[in-house]
């Protein structure tokens, strides 16, 4: 199914990038968790109310009185969507398209490895990297909440939110992987793999501003991720997460199939 040696080599090539993103997210997650204060929340709500369109654009809304709602409001509308997406874009391109672009794929395929096996291995590396990044942020937030505000966070509900976040990034990472498998040149891989998800993200920001732009939410996959609904246990939010998971698995499978059958400049 996969090549263990290639998996370890590819994982080692990404670990520095992973650590950088984990460090940046550590700063934001710990800092925002520490900012929780029911008295301070009133001040933050006043800021949101004063600039509603701008705050809504980055996913921030007034009225989050619980710690779980506070974290969802200030982490899951922007930071935990965008930063892991950038990691997936960089990692997906490095795992497939760059190998083809530099000619290294020819040496790899000269060994007793089929294209499908190579693609599956690289897909698993990307999935593992994204999963570990999400799990790390989840554990960090839960740990910070337990240390700073014991008993304030509804941990089971918060874990459900992060399971949904993982489904979202599996879908986005799967598309980035598909783009990397589709092209021989890194620039084209990044153009598609980054261009479409970033466009979806920008559409989401515009839709959050409300008014006539609100209908744009139906034109982006980010709408399928509803952290507030997941935290409350809404069935529609669960369905959206399931669709994201299916999209992710589908894109990974499609990327593997495309890479196995297309012409490569070997």
Tab-separated table of C-alpha atoms in Angstrom:
chain	number	residue	atom	x	y	z
A	1	UNK	CA	0.000	0.000	0.000
A	2	UNK	CA	2.791	2.458	0.891
A	3	UNK	CA	6.581	2.697	0.938
A	4	UNK	CA	7.827	3.079	4.492
A	5	UNK	CA	11.239	4.424	3.502
A	6	UNK	CA	9.696	7.077	1.242
A	7	UNK	CA	7.174	7.983	3.940
A	8	UNK	CA	9.917	8.629	6.490
A	9	UNK	CA	12.043	10.566	4.006
A	10	UNK	CA	9.131	12.769	2.933
A	11	UNK	CA	8.061	13.328	6.529
A	12	UNK	CA	11.592	14.422	7.446
A	13	UNK	CA	11.586	16.878	4.538
A	14	UNK	CA	8.476	18.560	5.968
A	15	UNK	CA	9.189	18.547	9.679
A	16	UNK	CA	10.835	21.992	9.771
A	17	UNK	CA	7.892	23.514	7.915
A	18	UNK	CA	5.501	21.742	10.281
A	19	UNK	CA	7.355	23.043	13.339
A	20	UNK	CA	7.210	26.628	12.038
A	21	UNK	CA	3.435	26.462	11.570
A	22	UNK	CA	2.979	24.698	14.918
A	23	UNK	CA	5.020	27.415	16.642
A	24	UNK	CA	2.996	30.239	15.081
A	25	UNK	CA	-0.277	28.522	15.950
A	26	UNK	CA	0.986	27.869	19.495
A	27	UNK	CA	1.461	31.593	19.984
A	28	UNK	CA	-2.016	32.486	18.753
A	29	UNK	CA	-3.885	29.623	20.456
A	30	UNK	CA	-2.281	30.191	23.857
A	31	UNK	CA	-2.583	33.979	23.631
A	32	UNK	CA	-6.246	33.967	22.619
A	33	UNK	CA	-7.122	31.364	25.262
A	34	UNK	CA	-5.462	33.539	27.902
A	35	UNK	CA	-7.522	36.529	26.735
A	36	UNK	CA	-10.796	34.910	27.848
A	37	UNK	CA	-12.442	37.013	30.517
A	38	UNK	CA	-16.206	37.606	30.781
A	39	UNK	CA	-15.486	41.239	31.702
A	40	UNK	CA	-13.104	41.687	28.776
A	41	UNK	CA	-15.610	39.994	26.465
A	42	UNK	CA	-17.945	42.961	26.855
A	43	UNK	CA	-15.185	45.259	25.606
A	44	UNK	CA	-14.401	42.956	22.689
A	45	UNK	CA	-18.099	42.800	21.836
A	46	UNK	CA	-18.173	46.588	21.718
A	47	UNK	CA	-15.320	46.543	19.208
A	48	UNK	CA	-17.161	43.968	17.094
A	49	UNK	CA	-20.355	46.016	17.278
A	50	UNK	CA	-18.492	49.168	16.271
A	51	UNK	CA	-17.031	47.506	13.165
A	52	UNK	CA	-19.526	44.730	12.348
A	53	UNK	CA	-18.704	44.196	8.679
A	54	UNK	CA	-14.945	44.108	9.223
A	55	UNK	CA	-15.206	41.741	12.193
A	56	UNK	CA	-17.735	39.500	10.450
A	57	UNK	CA	-15.437	39.318	7.449
A	58	UNK	CA	-12.801	37.538	9.559
A	59	UNK	CA	-15.420	35.395	11.300
A	60	UNK	CA	-15.689	37.303	14.588
A	61	UNK	CA	-19.088	37.962	16.127
A	62	UNK	CA	-20.326	39.418	19.388
A	63	UNK	CA	-22.014	37.462	22.163
A	64	UNK	CA	-19.568	34.642	23.002
A	65	UNK	CA	-19.938	34.289	26.778
A	66	UNK	CA	-18.516	30.761	27.240
A	67	UNK	CA	-14.884	29.756	26.776
A	68	UNK	CA	-15.824	27.365	23.966
A	69	UNK	CA	-17.751	30.078	22.153
A	70	UNK	CA	-14.896	32.523	22.681
A	71	UNK	CA	-12.341	30.145	21.144
A	72	UNK	CA	-14.629	29.382	18.214
A	73	UNK	CA	-15.198	33.084	17.645
A	74	UNK	CA	-11.561	34.160	17.638
A	75	UNK	CA	-9.757	31.067	16.328
A	76	UNK	CA	-12.061	29.213	13.960
A	77	UNK	CA	-13.112	32.092	11.759
A	78	UNK	CA	-9.663	32.943	10.425
A	79	UNK	CA	-6.454	31.639	12.028
A	80	UNK	CA	-7.218	27.913	12.208
A	81	UNK	CA	-8.633	28.042	8.694
A	82	UNK	CA	-5.898	29.949	6.902
A	83	UNK	CA	-2.616	28.823	8.502
A	84	UNK	CA	-3.168	25.041	8.151
A	85	UNK	CA	-4.338	25.703	4.574
A	86	UNK	CA	-1.023	27.391	3.768
A	87	UNK	CA	0.797	24.380	5.235
A	88	UNK	CA	-1.210	22.028	2.999
A	89	UNK	CA	-0.458	24.135	-0.088
A	90	UNK	CA	3.295	24.110	0.556
A	91	UNK	CA	3.455	20.464	1.605
A	92	UNK	CA	1.342	19.110	-1.269
A	93	UNK	CA	3.466	20.867	-3.871
A	94	UNK	CA	6.683	19.647	-2.265
A	95	UNK	CA	5.495	16.035	-2.030
A	96	UNK	CA	4.638	15.453	-5.710
A	97	UNK	CA	4.932	18.311	-8.214
A	98	UNK	CA	8.382	19.427	-7.086
A	99	UNK	CA	9.686	15.859	-7.425
A	100	UNK	CA	8.478	15.789	-11.023
A	101	UNK	CA	9.644	19.338	-11.738
A	102	UNK	CA	13.201	18.684	-10.535
A	103	UNK	CA	13.476	15.268	-12.194
A	104	UNK	CA	13.788	13.377	-8.894
A	105	UNK	CA	10.610	11.421	-9.624
A	106	UNK	CA	12.387	9.596	-12.465
A	107	UNK	CA	14.886	8.092	-10.022
A	108	UNK	CA	12.144	7.164	-7.586
A	109	UNK	CA	10.037	5.405	-10.220
A	110	UNK	CA	13.118	3.573	-11.515
A	111	UNK	CA	13.012	1.614	-8.244
A	112	UNK	CA	10.485	-1.199	-7.674
A	113	UNK	CA	7.698	1.269	-6.829
A	114	UNK	CA	4.540	1.786	-8.824
A	115	UNK	CA	3.182	5.274	-9.389
A	116	UNK	CA	0.119	4.441	-7.332
A	117	UNK	CA	2.259	3.332	-4.403
A	118	UNK	CA	4.334	6.513	-4.542
A	119	UNK	CA	1.206	8.693	-4.726
A	120	UNK	CA	-0.478	6.854	-1.845
A	121	UNK	CA	2.634	7.254	0.285
A	122	UNK	CA	2.875	10.977	-0.367
A	123	UNK	CA	-0.852	11.367	0.276
A	124	UNK	CA	-0.462	9.672	3.657
A	125	UNK	CA	2.416	12.012	4.531
A	126	UNK	CA	0.221	15.038	3.792
A	127	UNK	CA	-2.730	13.580	5.714
A	128	UNK	CA	-0.483	12.794	8.678
A	129	UNK	CA	0.999	16.295	8.691
A	130	UNK	CA	-2.385	18.006	8.610
A	131	UNK	CA	-3.866	15.645	11.203
A	132	UNK	CA	-0.966	16.149	13.597
A	133	UNK	CA	-1.202	19.931	13.207
A	134	UNK	CA	-4.921	19.887	14.021
A	135	UNK	CA	-4.427	17.460	16.917
A	136	UNK	CA	-1.613	19.586	18.315
A	137	UNK	CA	-3.708	22.774	18.246
A	138	UNK	CA	-6.602	20.919	19.860
A	139	UNK	CA	-4.454	19.494	22.655
A	140	UNK	CA	-2.800	22.868	23.231
A	141	UNK	CA	-6.123	24.702	23.532
A	142	UNK	CA	-7.541	22.055	25.878
A	143	UNK	CA	-4.366	22.129	27.972
A	144	UNK	CA	-4.307	25.928	28.169
A	145	UNK	CA	-7.996	25.999	29.081
A	146	UNK	CA	-7.494	23.396	31.825
A	147	UNK	CA	-4.535	25.310	33.267
A	148	UNK	CA	-6.015	28.812	33.067
A	149	UNK	CA	-9.769	28.222	33.376
A	150	UNK	CA	-10.423	24.803	34.980
A	151	UNK	CA	-13.852	23.412	34.166
A	152	UNK	CA	-14.804	26.260	31.813
A	153	UNK	CA	-14.372	24.393	28.515
A	154	UNK	CA	-16.850	21.763	27.311
A	155	UNK	CA	-14.108	19.405	26.121
A	156	UNK	CA	-16.279	16.761	24.347
A	157	UNK	CA	-18.079	19.444	22.319
A	158	UNK	CA	-14.777	21.167	21.589
A	159	UNK	CA	-13.302	17.908	20.300
A	160	UNK	CA	-16.248	17.575	17.918
A	161	UNK	CA	-15.493	21.062	16.562
A	162	UNK	CA	-11.913	20.043	15.894
A	163	UNK	CA	-13.003	16.821	14.236
A	164	UNK	CA	-14.971	19.026	11.853
A	165	UNK	CA	-11.921	21.259	11.388
A	166	UNK	CA	-9.904	18.183	10.459
A	167	UNK	CA	-12.529	17.213	7.872
A	168	UNK	CA	-12.262	20.695	6.355
A	169	UNK	CA	-8.490	20.527	6.072
A	170	UNK	CA	-8.647	16.992	4.679
A	171	UNK	CA	-10.850	18.393	1.907
A	172	UNK	CA	-8.557	21.366	1.264
A	173	UNK	CA	-5.424	19.238	1.517
A	174	UNK	CA	-6.951	16.671	-0.816
A	175	UNK	CA	-7.544	19.337	-3.441
A	176	UNK	CA	-3.974	20.635	-3.060
A	177	UNK	CA	-2.714	17.071	-3.482
A	178	UNK	CA	-4.858	16.606	-6.592
A	179	UNK	CA	-3.400	19.807	-8.087
A	180	UNK	CA	0.119	18.622	-7.293
A	181	UNK	CA	-0.545	15.298	-9.038
A	182	UNK	CA	-2.083	17.013	-12.058
A	183	UNK	CA	0.853	19.168	-13.179
A	184	UNK	CA	4.519	18.625	-13.986
A	185	UNK	CA	5.566	22.124	-12.898
A	186	UNK	CA	5.481	23.463	-9.359
A	187	UNK	CA	4.244	26.886	-10.447
A	188	UNK	CA	1.142	25.386	-12.055
A	189	UNK	CA	0.535	23.126	-9.081
A	190	UNK	CA	0.681	26.069	-6.685
A	191	UNK	CA	-1.432	28.244	-8.993
A	192	UNK	CA	-4.324	25.768	-8.890
A	193	UNK	CA	-3.730	24.246	-5.452
A	194	UNK	CA	-3.470	27.641	-3.779
A	195	UNK	CA	-5.650	29.689	-6.117
A	196	UNK	CA	-8.929	27.817	-5.690
A	197	UNK	CA	-8.842	27.399	-1.867
A	198	UNK	CA	-7.729	31.008	-1.360
A	199	UNK	CA	-10.529	32.153	-3.686
A	200	UNK	CA	-13.000	30.118	-1.620
A	201	UNK	CA	-11.631	31.748	1.525
A	202	UNK	CA	-12.020	35.244	0.080
A	203	UNK	CA	-15.573	34.428	-1.031
A	204	UNK	CA	-16.321	33.287	2.520
A	205	UNK	CA	-15.007	36.578	3.897
A	206	UNK	CA	-17.245	38.535	1.531
A	207	UNK	CA	-20.269	36.373	2.379
A	208	UNK	CA	-19.694	36.989	6.101
A	209	UNK	CA	-20.209	40.711	5.520
A	210	UNK	CA	-23.911	39.982	5.010
A	211	UNK	CA	-26.441	41.804	2.906
A	212	UNK	CA	-26.522	40.898	-0.762
A	213	UNK	CA	-23.119	39.255	-0.459
A	214	UNK	CA	-24.440	36.644	1.961
A	215	UNK	CA	-25.589	34.416	-0.902
A	216	UNK	CA	-21.931	33.927	-1.851
A	217	UNK	CA	-21.667	31.451	1.020
A	218	UNK	CA	-23.145	28.826	-1.303
A	219	UNK	CA	-20.106	29.206	-3.589
A	220	UNK	CA	-17.466	28.086	-1.080
A	221	UNK	CA	-16.700	24.809	0.699
A	222	UNK	CA	-15.865	26.739	3.873
A	223	UNK	CA	-19.610	27.085	4.460
A	224	UNK	CA	-19.743	23.333	5.109
A	225	UNK	CA	-17.647	23.887	8.240
A	226	UNK	CA	-19.904	25.266	10.966
A	227	UNK	CA	-17.934	25.304	14.245
A	228	UNK	CA	-20.765	26.855	16.243
A	229	UNK	CA	-23.206	24.244	14.977
A	230	UNK	CA	-20.769	21.438	15.760
A	231	UNK	CA	-20.266	22.799	19.273
A	232	UNK	CA	-24.034	22.820	19.793
A	233	UNK	CA	-24.524	19.379	18.241
A	234	UNK	CA	-26.544	20.475	15.195
A	235	UNK	CA	-27.243	17.695	12.707
A	236	UNK	CA	-26.727	19.974	9.709
A	237	UNK	CA	-23.224	20.810	10.940
A	238	UNK	CA	-22.428	17.094	11.243
A	239	UNK	CA	-23.678	16.552	7.701
A	240	UNK	CA	-21.452	19.361	6.432
A	241	UNK	CA	-18.416	17.799	8.102
A	242	UNK	CA	-19.273	14.428	6.559
A	243	UNK	CA	-19.431	16.017	3.097
A	244	UNK	CA	-16.023	17.616	3.667
A	245	UNK	CA	-14.567	14.263	4.685
A	246	UNK	CA	-15.998	12.631	1.559
A	247	UNK	CA	-14.578	15.428	-0.609
A	248	UNK	CA	-11.166	15.004	0.960
A	249	UNK	CA	-11.044	11.253	0.427
A	250	UNK	CA	-12.340	11.734	-3.111
A	251	UNK	CA	-9.655	14.273	-4.025
A	252	UNK	CA	-6.891	12.089	-2.614
A	253	UNK	CA	-8.187	9.107	-4.591
A	254	UNK	CA	-8.566	11.219	-7.741
A	255	UNK	CA	-5.060	12.631	-7.375
A	256	UNK	CA	-3.610	9.142	-7.026
A	257	UNK	CA	-5.515	7.933	-10.101
A	258	UNK	CA	-4.430	10.928	-12.204
A	259	UNK	CA	-0.787	10.571	-11.206
A	260	UNK	CA	-0.851	6.842	-11.992
A	261	UNK	CA	-2.144	7.307	-15.543
A	262	UNK	CA	-0.834	10.583	-16.950
A	263	UNK	CA	2.326	11.159	-18.955
A	264	UNK	CA	5.356	12.234	-16.950
A	265	UNK	CA	8.532	13.893	-18.317
A	266	UNK	CA	10.803	11.064	-17.153
